[in-house]
PDB file of C-alpha atoms in Angstrom:
ATOM      1  CA  MET A   1       0.000   0.000   0.000  1.00 95.00           C
ATOM      2  CA  LEU A   2       1.307   3.466  -0.849  1.00 97.00           C
ATOM      3  CA  VAL A   3       2.176   5.847   1.988  1.00 97.00           C
ATOM      4  CA  ASP A   4       1.876   9.629   2.007  1.00 96.00           C
ATOM      5  CA  LYS A   5       5.183  10.491   0.317  1.00 97.00           C
ATOM      6  CA  GLN A   6       4.555   7.907  -2.418  1.00 97.00           C
ATOM      7  CA  ILE A   7       1.050   9.273  -3.015  1.00 97.00           C
ATOM      8  CA  LYS A   8       2.498  12.778  -3.377  1.00 97.00           C
ATOM      9  CA  GLN A   9       5.121  11.555  -5.838  1.00 97.00           C
ATOM     10  CA  ARG A  10       2.594   9.740  -8.009  1.00 97.00           C
ATOM     11  CA  ALA A  11      -0.249  12.263  -7.706  1.00 97.00           C
ATOM     12  CA  PRO A  12       0.384  13.856 -11.153  1.00 96.00           C
ATOM     13  CA  GLU A  13       0.155  10.377 -12.692  1.00 96.00           C
ATOM     14  CA  ILE A  14      -3.031   9.447 -10.800  1.00 97.00           C
ATOM     15  CA  PHE A  15      -5.086  12.665 -10.579  1.00 97.00           C
ATOM     16  CA  PRO A  16      -5.791  14.613 -13.809  1.00 96.00           C
ATOM     17  CA  SER A  17      -7.968  17.067 -11.844  1.00 95.00           C
ATOM     18  CA  GLY A  18      -9.382  17.836  -8.416  1.00 95.00           C
ATOM     19  CA  TYR A  19      -6.255  16.857  -6.466  1.00 96.00           C
ATOM     20  CA  GLU A  20      -5.417  18.732  -3.248  1.00 96.00           C
ATOM     21  CA  GLU A  21      -2.193  17.807  -1.459  1.00 96.00           C
ATOM     22  CA  GLU A  22      -3.678  18.778   1.902  1.00 96.00           C
ATOM     23  CA  ASN A  23      -6.117  15.857   1.578  1.00 97.00           C
ATOM     24  CA  ILE A  24      -3.335  13.273   1.790  1.00 97.00           C
ATOM     25  CA  GLY A  25      -3.230  11.175   4.964  1.00 96.00           C
ATOM     26  CA  CYS A  26      -0.505   8.822   6.104  1.00 96.00           C
ATOM     27  CA  ILE A  27      -1.762   5.991   3.849  1.00 97.00           C
ATOM     28  CA  SER A  28      -4.778   7.490   2.063  1.00 97.00           C
ATOM     29  CA  TYR A  29      -6.280  10.398   0.178  1.00 98.00           C
ATOM     30  CA  ASP A  30      -9.520  12.084   1.329  1.00 97.00           C
ATOM     31  CA  LEU A  31     -12.137  12.222  -1.427  1.00 97.00           C
ATOM     32  CA  THR A  32     -14.375  15.300  -1.461  1.00 97.00           C
ATOM     33  CA  ILE A  33     -17.922  15.773  -2.749  1.00 96.00           C
ATOM     34  CA  GLY A  34     -18.022  17.372  -6.189  1.00 95.00           C
ATOM     35  CA  LYS A  35     -21.714  16.808  -6.924  1.00 94.00           C
ATOM     36  CA  ILE A  36     -24.653  15.494  -4.937  1.00 94.00           C
ATOM     37  CA  LEU A  37     -26.559  13.383  -7.445  1.00 92.00           C
ATOM     38  CA  ALA A  38     -30.012  14.137  -6.103  1.00 87.00           C
ATOM     39  CA  LYS A  39     -32.953  15.158  -8.287  1.00 79.00           C
ATOM     40  CA  HIS A  40     -31.809  18.746  -8.739  1.00 74.00           C
ATOM     41  CA  HIS A  41     -28.053  18.235  -8.139  1.00 71.00           C
ATOM     42  CA  GLU A  42     -28.079  20.402  -5.016  1.00 77.00           C
ATOM     43  CA  ASP A  43     -24.911  21.906  -3.526  1.00 87.00           C
ATOM     44  CA  ARG A  44     -26.315  21.013  -0.106  1.00 91.00           C
ATOM     45  CA  LEU A  45     -28.619  18.170   0.883  1.00 93.00           C
ATOM     46  CA  GLU A  46     -30.232  17.293   4.197  1.00 94.00           C
ATOM     47  CA  LEU A  47     -30.147  13.496   4.046  1.00 94.00           C
ATOM     48  CA  GLN A  48     -33.074  12.077   6.001  1.00 94.00           C
ATOM     49  CA  PRO A  49     -32.810   8.969   8.239  1.00 94.00           C
ATOM     50  CA  GLY A  50     -32.917   5.805   6.138  1.00 93.00           C
ATOM     51  CA  ASP A  51     -32.359   7.663   2.839  1.00 94.00           C
ATOM     52  CA  PHE A  52     -29.361   7.309   0.562  1.00 93.00           C
ATOM     53  CA  VAL A  53     -27.904   9.395  -2.237  1.00 95.00           C
ATOM     54  CA  MET A  54     -25.162   8.948  -4.828  1.00 94.00           C
ATOM     55  CA  ILE A  55     -22.344  11.478  -4.862  1.00 95.00           C
ATOM     56  CA  GLU A  56     -19.669  12.256  -7.435  1.00 95.00           C
ATOM     57  CA  SER A  57     -16.163  13.045  -6.216  1.00 96.00           C
ATOM     58  CA  ARG A  58     -14.439  16.266  -7.146  1.00 96.00           C
ATOM     59  CA  GLU A  59     -11.331  14.217  -7.869  1.00 97.00           C
ATOM     60  CA  GLU A  60     -10.838  12.577 -11.252  1.00 96.00           C
ATOM     61  CA  PHE A  61      -8.328   9.749 -11.347  1.00 96.00           C
ATOM     62  CA  THR A  62      -6.661   7.215 -13.608  1.00 96.00           C
ATOM     63  CA  VAL A  63      -5.527   4.054 -11.847  1.00 96.00           C
ATOM     64  CA  PRO A  64      -1.965   3.077 -12.854  1.00 96.00           C
ATOM     65  CA  ARG A  65      -1.563  -0.494 -14.093  1.00 95.00           C
ATOM     66  CA  ASP A  66       0.436  -1.481 -11.016  1.00 96.00           C
ATOM     67  CA  LEU A  67      -2.216  -0.248  -8.538  1.00 97.00           C
ATOM     68  CA  ALA A  68      -5.783  -0.912  -7.422  1.00 97.00           C
ATOM     69  CA  LEU A  69      -7.805   1.671  -5.464  1.00 97.00           C
ATOM     70  CA  THR A  70     -10.294   0.961  -2.695  1.00 97.00           C
ATOM     71  CA  VAL A  71     -12.714   3.268  -0.898  1.00 97.00           C
ATOM     72  CA  GLY A  72     -12.891   3.348   2.896  1.00 96.00           C
ATOM     73  CA  GLU A  73     -15.098   5.188   5.370  1.00 95.00           C
ATOM     74  CA  LYS A  74     -13.837   8.114   7.409  1.00 95.00           C
ATOM     75  CA  ASN A  75     -13.841   7.354  11.118  1.00 94.00           C
ATOM     76  CA  SER A  76     -15.404  10.703  12.011  1.00 92.00           C
ATOM     77  CA  LEU A  77     -18.319  10.402   9.569  1.00 94.00           C
ATOM     78  CA  MET A  78     -18.968   6.782  10.502  1.00 93.00           C
ATOM     79  CA  ARG A  79     -19.676   7.917  14.069  1.00 94.00           C
ATOM     80  CA  THR A  80     -22.415  10.261  12.862  1.00 94.00           C
ATOM     81  CA  GLY A  81     -24.308   7.355  11.284  1.00 94.00           C
ATOM     82  CA  LEU A  82     -23.242   7.867   7.664  1.00 95.00           C
ATOM     83  CA  ILE A  83     -22.411   4.729   5.693  1.00 96.00           C
ATOM     84  CA  VAL A  84     -20.309   5.386   2.587  1.00 96.00           C
ATOM     85  CA  ASP A  85     -19.761   2.604   0.051  1.00 94.00           C
ATOM     86  CA  GLY A  86     -17.695   2.524  -3.112  1.00 95.00           C
ATOM     87  CA  PRO A  87     -16.325  -0.072  -5.530  1.00 94.00           C
ATOM     88  CA  VAL A  88     -12.796  -1.330  -6.084  1.00 95.00           C
ATOM     89  CA  TYR A  89     -11.192   0.614  -8.929  1.00 95.00           C
ATOM     90  CA  PHE A  90      -9.186  -1.701 -11.164  1.00 95.00           C
ATOM     91  CA  PRO A  91      -5.861  -1.002 -12.899  1.00 96.00           C
ATOM     92  CA  GLY A  92      -6.357   1.295 -15.891  1.00 94.00           C
ATOM     93  CA  HIS A  93      -9.748   2.611 -14.747  1.00 94.00           C
ATOM     94  CA  HIS A  94     -10.287   6.292 -15.562  1.00 94.00           C
ATOM     95  CA  SER A  95     -13.204   7.816 -13.650  1.00 93.00           C
ATOM     96  CA  ARG A  96     -14.455   9.918 -10.819  1.00 94.00           C
ATOM     97  CA  ALA A  97     -15.519   8.147  -7.638  1.00 95.00           C
ATOM     98  CA  TYR A  98     -19.265   7.475  -7.447  1.00 95.00           C
ATOM     99  CA  LEU A  99     -20.188   6.660  -3.877  1.00 96.00           C
ATOM    100  CA  ARG A 100     -23.404   5.607  -2.156  1.00 96.00           C
ATOM    101  CA  VAL A 101     -24.063   7.574   1.028  1.00 96.00           C
ATOM    102  CA  LEU A 102     -26.666   6.182   3.458  1.00 96.00           C
ATOM    103  CA  ASN A 103     -27.947   7.895   6.595  1.00 96.00           C
ATOM    104  CA  ALA A 104     -28.258   5.065   9.131  1.00 95.00           C
ATOM    105  CA  SER A 105     -28.784   7.440  12.059  1.00 94.00           C
ATOM    106  CA  GLY A 106     -32.048   8.657  13.526  1.00 92.00           C
ATOM    107  CA  THR A 107     -31.523  12.311  12.603  1.00 95.00           C
ATOM    108  CA  PRO A 108     -30.991  14.244   9.343  1.00 95.00           C
ATOM    109  CA  ILE A 109     -27.366  14.750   8.250  1.00 95.00           C
ATOM    110  CA  VAL A 110     -26.304  17.632   6.001  1.00 95.00           C
ATOM    111  CA  LEU A 111     -24.060  16.952   3.000  1.00 95.00           C
ATOM    112  CA  ASP A 112     -22.216  19.837   1.330  1.00 95.00           C
ATOM    113  CA  THR A 113     -20.175  19.956  -1.839  1.00 94.00           C
ATOM    114  CA  GLY A 114     -16.492  20.170  -0.958  1.00 95.00           C
ATOM    115  CA  MET A 115     -16.803  18.171   2.278  1.00 96.00           C
ATOM    116  CA  LYS A 116     -14.534  15.172   2.824  1.00 97.00           C
ATOM    117  CA  ILE A 117     -16.669  12.069   2.412  1.00 97.00           C
ATOM    118  CA  ALA A 118     -14.384   9.009   2.142  1.00 97.00           C
ATOM    119  CA  GLN A 119     -10.789   7.795   1.915  1.00 97.00           C
ATOM    120  CA  LEU A 120      -9.014   6.364  -1.119  1.00 97.00           C
ATOM    121  CA  PHE A 121      -6.369   3.684  -0.549  1.00 98.00           C
ATOM    122  CA  PHE A 122      -3.673   2.759  -3.075  1.00 98.00           C
ATOM    123  CA  HIS A 123      -2.761  -0.934  -3.218  1.00 98.00           C
ATOM    124  CA  THR A 124       0.317  -2.116  -5.087  1.00 97.00           C
ATOM    125  CA  LEU A 125       0.022  -5.245  -7.237  1.00 97.00           C
ATOM    126  CA  ASP A 126       2.553  -8.077  -7.304  1.00 95.00           C
ATOM    127  CA  GLU A 127       2.348  -8.178 -11.100  1.00 95.00           C
ATOM    128  CA  LEU A 128       0.803  -6.207 -13.933  1.00 94.00           C
ATOM    129  CA  PRO A 129      -2.502  -7.652 -15.206  1.00 93.00           C
ATOM    130  CA  GLU A 130      -2.657  -8.959 -18.761  1.00 91.00           C
ATOM    131  CA  GLN A 131      -5.632  -6.702 -19.452  1.00 90.00           C
ATOM    132  CA  ASP A 132      -6.555  -3.520 -17.606  1.00 89.00           C
ATOM    133  CA  TYR A 133     -10.061  -2.162 -17.016  1.00 86.00           C
ATOM    134  CA  GLN A 134     -10.094   0.311 -19.900  1.00 85.00           C
ATOM    135  CA  SER A 135      -9.208  -2.327 -22.493  1.00 82.00           C
ATOM    136  CA  ARG A 136     -11.921  -4.795 -21.448  1.00 81.00           C
ATOM    137  CA  PRO A 137     -14.867  -4.694 -23.905  1.00 73.00           C
ATOM    138  CA  VAL A 138     -17.371  -5.403 -21.109  1.00 69.00           C
ATOM    139  CA  SER A 139     -16.249  -2.447 -18.976  1.00 72.00           C
ATOM    140  CA  SER A 140     -19.424  -0.458 -18.412  1.00 74.00           C
ATOM    141  CA  PHE A 141     -17.966   2.448 -16.461  1.00 76.00           C
ATOM    142  CA  ALA A 142     -14.710   3.229 -18.292  1.00 78.00           C
ATOM    143  CA  ASP A 143     -14.036   6.978 -18.611  1.00 71.00           C
ATOM    144  CA  GLU A 144     -17.013   7.768 -16.365  1.00 81.00           C
ATOM    145  CA  THR A 145     -16.570  11.435 -15.581  1.00 77.00           C
ATOM    146  CA  ALA A 146     -20.351  12.019 -15.624  1.00 80.00           C
ATOM    147  CA  TYR A 147     -22.723   9.689 -13.791  1.00 77.00           C
ATOM    148  CA  ARG A 148     -24.124   6.885 -15.996  1.00 63.00           C
ATOM    149  CA  GLY A 149     -26.525   5.233 -13.610  1.00 72.00           C
ATOM    150  CA  TYR A 150     -26.591   1.490 -14.326  1.00 61.00           C
ATOM    151  CA  GLY A 151     -24.435   1.844 -17.442  1.00 56.00           C
ATOM    152  CA  LYS A 152     -24.643  -1.223 -19.706  1.00 56.00           C
ATOM    153  CA  TYR A 153     -26.659  -3.011 -17.027  1.00 53.00           C
ATOM    154  CA  ASP A 154     -29.597  -0.613 -17.325  1.00 59.00           C
ATOM    155  CA  SER A 155     -32.020  -3.067 -18.954  1.00 58.00           C
ATOM    156  CA  VAL A 156     -31.169  -5.850 -16.472  1.00 56.00           C
ATOM    157  CA  TYR A 157     -31.547  -3.776 -13.313  1.00 55.00           C
ATOM    158  CA  THR A 158     -34.526  -1.794 -14.603  1.00 62.00           C
ATOM    159  CA  GLU A 159     -36.408  -5.072 -15.100  1.00 61.00           C
ATOM    160  CA  LYS A 160     -35.498  -6.268 -11.591  1.00 61.00           C
ATOM    161  CA  ILE A 161     -36.497  -2.966 -10.014  1.00 61.00           C
ATOM    162  CA  GLY A 162     -39.750  -3.040 -12.009  1.00 61.00           C
ATOM    163  CA  LYS A 163     -40.586  -6.469 -10.576  1.00 64.00           C
ATOM    164  CA  LEU A 164     -39.816  -5.215  -7.074  1.00 63.00           C
ATOM    165  CA  GLU A 165     -42.084  -2.204  -7.569  1.00 64.00           C
ATOM    166  CA  GLU A 166     -44.854  -4.502  -8.820  1.00 67.00           C
ATOM    167  CA  ALA A 167     -44.496  -6.654  -5.708  1.00 64.00           C
ATOM    168  CA  THR A 168     -44.568  -3.532  -3.519  1.00 66.00           C
ATOM    169  CA  GLU A 169     -47.691  -2.294  -5.296  1.00 66.00           C
ATOM    170  CA  GLY A 170     -49.303  -5.685  -4.737  1.00 63.00           C
ATOM    171  CA  LEU A 171     -48.613  -5.464  -1.008  1.00 70.00           C
ATOM    172  CA  ARG A 172     -50.113  -1.977  -0.911  1.00 66.00           C
ATOM    173  CA  ASN A 173     -53.222  -3.261  -2.658  1.00 66.00           C
ATOM    174  CA  GLN A 174     -53.567  -6.078  -0.137  1.00 70.00           C
ATOM    175  CA  GLU A 175     -53.081  -3.632   2.727  1.00 67.00           C
ATOM    176  CA  GLY A 176     -55.788  -1.355   1.338  1.00 63.00           C
ATOM    177  CA  LYS A 177     -58.183  -4.294   0.957  1.00 67.00           C
ATOM    178  CA  ILE A 178     -57.552  -5.420   4.540  1.00 72.00           C
ATOM    179  CA  TYR A 179     -58.239  -1.936   5.922  1.00 66.00           C
ATOM    180  CA  ALA A 180     -61.357  -1.606   3.780  1.00 62.00           C
ATOM    181  CA  ASN A 181     -62.677  -4.997   4.896  1.00 69.00           C
ATOM    182  CA  ILE A 182     -62.026  -4.234   8.570  1.00 74.00           C
ATOM    183  CA  LEU A 183     -63.766  -0.861   8.386  1.00 66.00           C
ATOM    184  CA  THR A 184     -66.634  -2.383   6.407  1.00 66.00           C
ATOM    185  CA  LEU A 185     -67.195  -5.137   8.963  1.00 73.00           C
ATOM    186  CA  MET A 186     -66.964  -2.632  11.815  1.00 74.00           C
ATOM    187  CA  GLY A 187     -69.472  -0.366  10.088  1.00 67.00           C
ATOM    188  CA  ILE A 188     -71.908  -3.216   9.461  1.00 70.00           C
ATOM    189  CA  PHE A 189     -71.595  -4.477  13.041  1.00 75.00           C
ATOM    190  CA  VAL A 190     -72.097  -1.021  14.560  1.00 71.00           C
ATOM    191  CA  SER A 191     -75.014  -0.289  12.238  1.00 67.00           C
ATOM    192  CA  ILE A 192     -76.819  -3.565  12.945  1.00 71.00           C
ATOM    193  CA  PHE A 193     -76.250  -3.143  16.676  1.00 74.00           C
ATOM    194  CA  SER A 194     -77.534   0.445  16.502  1.00 69.00           C
ATOM    195  CA  ILE A 195     -80.614  -0.542  14.480  1.00 66.00           C
ATOM    196  CA  LEU A 196     -81.509  -3.361  16.882  1.00 71.00           C
ATOM    197  CA  THR A 197     -80.943  -1.176  19.947  1.00 74.00           C
ATOM    198  CA  ILE A 198     -83.018   1.683  18.569  1.00 68.00           C
ATOM    199  CA  ASP A 199     -85.758  -0.677  17.337  1.00 65.00           C
ATOM    200  CA  PHE A 200     -86.140  -2.248  20.775  1.00 69.00           C
ATOM    201  CA  THR A 201     -86.272   1.216  22.338  1.00 70.00           C
ATOM    202  CA  VAL A 202     -88.779   2.509  19.801  1.00 63.00           C
ATOM    203  CA  ILE A 203     -91.011  -0.582  20.003  1.00 67.00           C
ATOM    204  CA  SER A 204     -91.132  -0.289  23.780  1.00 68.00           C
ATOM    205  CA  GLN A 205     -92.452   3.271  23.342  1.00 68.00           C
ATOM    206  CA  ASN A 206     -95.282   2.107  21.046  1.00 68.00           C
ATOM    207  CA  ILE A 207     -94.503   4.499  18.169  1.00 68.00           C
ATOM    208  CA  SER A 208     -96.003   4.049  14.717  1.00 68.00           C
ATOM    209  CA  ILE A 209     -94.675   1.729  12.016  1.00 66.00           C
ATOM    210  CA  ARG A 210     -94.094   4.784   9.810  1.00 66.00           C
ATOM    211  CA  ASN A 211     -91.717   6.344  12.319  1.00 68.00           C
ATOM    212  CA  LEU A 212     -89.984   2.999  12.844  1.00 67.00           C
ATOM    213  CA  VAL A 213     -89.352   2.734   9.090  1.00 69.00           C
ATOM    214  CA  LEU A 214     -88.041   6.317   9.030  1.00 70.00           C
ATOM    215  CA  VAL A 215     -85.580   5.586  11.835  1.00 70.00           C
ATOM    216  CA  ASN A 216     -84.310   2.417  10.157  1.00 70.00           C
ATOM    217  CA  CYS A 217     -84.012   4.118   6.769  1.00 72.00           C
ATOM    218  CA  SER A 218     -82.064   6.960   8.368  1.00 73.00           C
ATOM    219  CA  LEU A 219     -79.613   4.520   9.931  1.00 71.00           C
ATOM    220  CA  GLY A 220     -79.337   2.635   6.632  1.00 72.00           C
ATOM    221  CA  LEU A 221     -78.570   5.901   4.843  1.00 72.00           C
ATOM    222  CA  LEU A 222     -75.759   6.636   7.297  1.00 72.00           C
ATOM    223  CA  LEU A 223     -74.392   3.114   6.768  1.00 74.00           C
ATOM    224  CA  LEU A 224     -74.349   3.506   2.979  1.00 71.00           C
ATOM    225  CA  LEU A 225     -72.660   6.910   3.198  1.00 74.00           C
ATOM    226  CA  PHE A 226     -70.071   5.421   5.543  1.00 71.00           C
ATOM    227  CA  MET A 227     -69.404   2.549   3.110  1.00 71.00           C
ATOM    228  CA  ALA A 228     -69.028   5.018   0.234  1.00 71.00           C
ATOM    229  CA  LEU A 229     -66.495   6.974   2.290  1.00 71.00           C
ATOM    230  CA  VAL A 230     -64.538   3.785   3.052  1.00 68.00           C
ATOM    231  CA  MET A 231     -64.325   2.890  -0.640  1.00 66.00           C
ATOM    232  CA  LEU A 232     -63.356   6.433  -1.580  1.00 66.00           C
ATOM    233  CA  VAL A 233     -60.612   6.953   1.000  1.00 64.00           C
ATOM    234  CA  VAL A 234     -59.273   3.493   1.842  1.00 59.00           C
ATOM    235  CA  GLY A 235     -60.132   1.462  -1.220  1.00 55.00           C
ATOM    236  CA  SER A 236     -58.551   3.793  -3.792  1.00 52.00           C
ATOM    237  CA  VAL A 237     -55.129   2.131  -3.764  1.00 48.00           C
ATOM    238  CA  GLY A 238     -52.889   1.244  -6.703  1.00 47.00           C
ATOM    239  CA  SER A 239     -54.224  -0.967  -9.467  1.00 46.00           C
ATOM    240  CA  ARG A 240     -57.613  -1.403  -7.720  1.00 50.00           C
ATOM    241  CA  ARG A 241     -58.404   2.288  -7.919  1.00 52.00           C
ATOM    242  CA  GLU A 242     -60.932   1.934 -10.756  1.00 52.00           C
ATOM    243  CA  GLN A 243     -62.682  -0.993  -9.057  1.00 53.00           C
ATOM    244  CA  SER A 244     -62.887   1.008  -5.823  1.00 53.00           C
ATOM    245  CA  LYS A 245     -64.408   3.957  -7.672  1.00 54.00           C
ATOM    246  CA  LYS A 246     -67.073   1.650  -9.075  1.00 56.00           C
ATOM    247  CA  TYR A 247     -68.023   0.393  -5.604  1.00 63.00           C
ATOM    248  CA  TRP A 248     -67.988   3.967  -4.279  1.00 63.00           C
ATOM    249  CA  TRP A 249     -70.613   4.974  -6.844  1.00 66.00           C
ATOM    250  CA  ILE A 250     -72.730   1.903  -6.084  1.00 71.00           C
ATOM    251  CA  PHE A 251     -72.978   2.837  -2.395  1.00 67.00           C
ATOM    252  CA  LEU A 252     -73.591   6.479  -3.272  1.00 68.00           C
ATOM    253  CA  VAL A 253     -76.426   5.586  -5.661  1.00 73.00           C
ATOM    254  CA  ALA A 254     -77.934   3.246  -3.048  1.00 74.00           C
ATOM    255  CA  ALA A 255     -77.749   6.055  -0.482  1.00 70.00           C
ATOM    256  CA  ALA A 256     -79.494   8.408  -2.909  1.00 76.00           C
ATOM    257  CA  LEU A 257     -82.289   5.879  -3.484  1.00 75.00           C
ATOM    258  CA  LEU A 258     -82.732   5.393   0.243  1.00 70.00           C
ATOM    259  CA  ALA A 259     -82.778   9.154   0.741  1.00 73.00           C
ATOM    260  CA  GLY A 260     -85.553   9.310  -1.859  1.00 73.00           C
ATOM    261  CA  ILE A 261     -87.563   6.715   0.057  1.00 70.00           C
ATOM    262  CA  LEU A 262     -87.105   8.773   3.230  1.00 67.00           C
ATOM    263  CA  LEU A 263     -88.405  11.895   1.498  1.00 67.00           C
ATOM    264  CA  ILE A 264     -91.457  10.010   0.234  1.00 68.00           C
ATOM    265  CA  PHE A 265     -92.272   8.836   3.763  1.00 64.00           C
ATOM    266  CA  LEU A 266     -91.718  12.308   5.193  1.00 65.00           C
ATOM    267  CA  PHE A 267     -93.871  14.281   2.759  1.00 64.00           C
ATOM    268  CA  ARG A 268     -96.641  11.918   1.780  1.00 62.00           C
TER     269      ARG A 268
END
């Protein structure tokens, strides 16, 4: 592994741009944030707990054929809850460092361009490889000085992520159905209990059949409106949204019909 004086000697060979001698440690070089690869490429980002972001290093480097570079976490940042991951950079690789930064703490952490984010270590090889990274035809991230996302693997990973999103959507649909069913059963139970309770009370007071029907129709109207609200708010999830809208209208139409019956009884 190269030490500080060796890194300084070979810096012109390794770093075409972005190099700062003050960032050299005893056996490493501190990488700094050049770009925060969020939606709007902010200069500052408040990374929320559990979120991650990709960053691009200010430093551009070309790995000599007798070296391999690895990325390590900074002790100070690790204690704040930041997890910084990066790949191994093979001999011949010309790139900037693209690192994944995850906030594993319970509080937001601010990232700024220019801040030191990770350490780069320089490992010497026993022999030169027969083929370096740049000359391999399958190298997806050669000369990556602007972020390429998944590179040549875009179609593969996009398909996998699509399947994961479909599975997640399916779980959300199931969750919505469970909530809707629970609320529906609760509404039916409460309504039936209320109707029976009120009917027993009303019957004991010897009121007319007309008034008894009005009371029951009123409670039924409230039940239908409640069911419509359940379908509108809880049932409208994901791929079942159209089906939920259909049921919402069914309950609303039934409520309107029942309201019409109530009006007939009231004004006849």
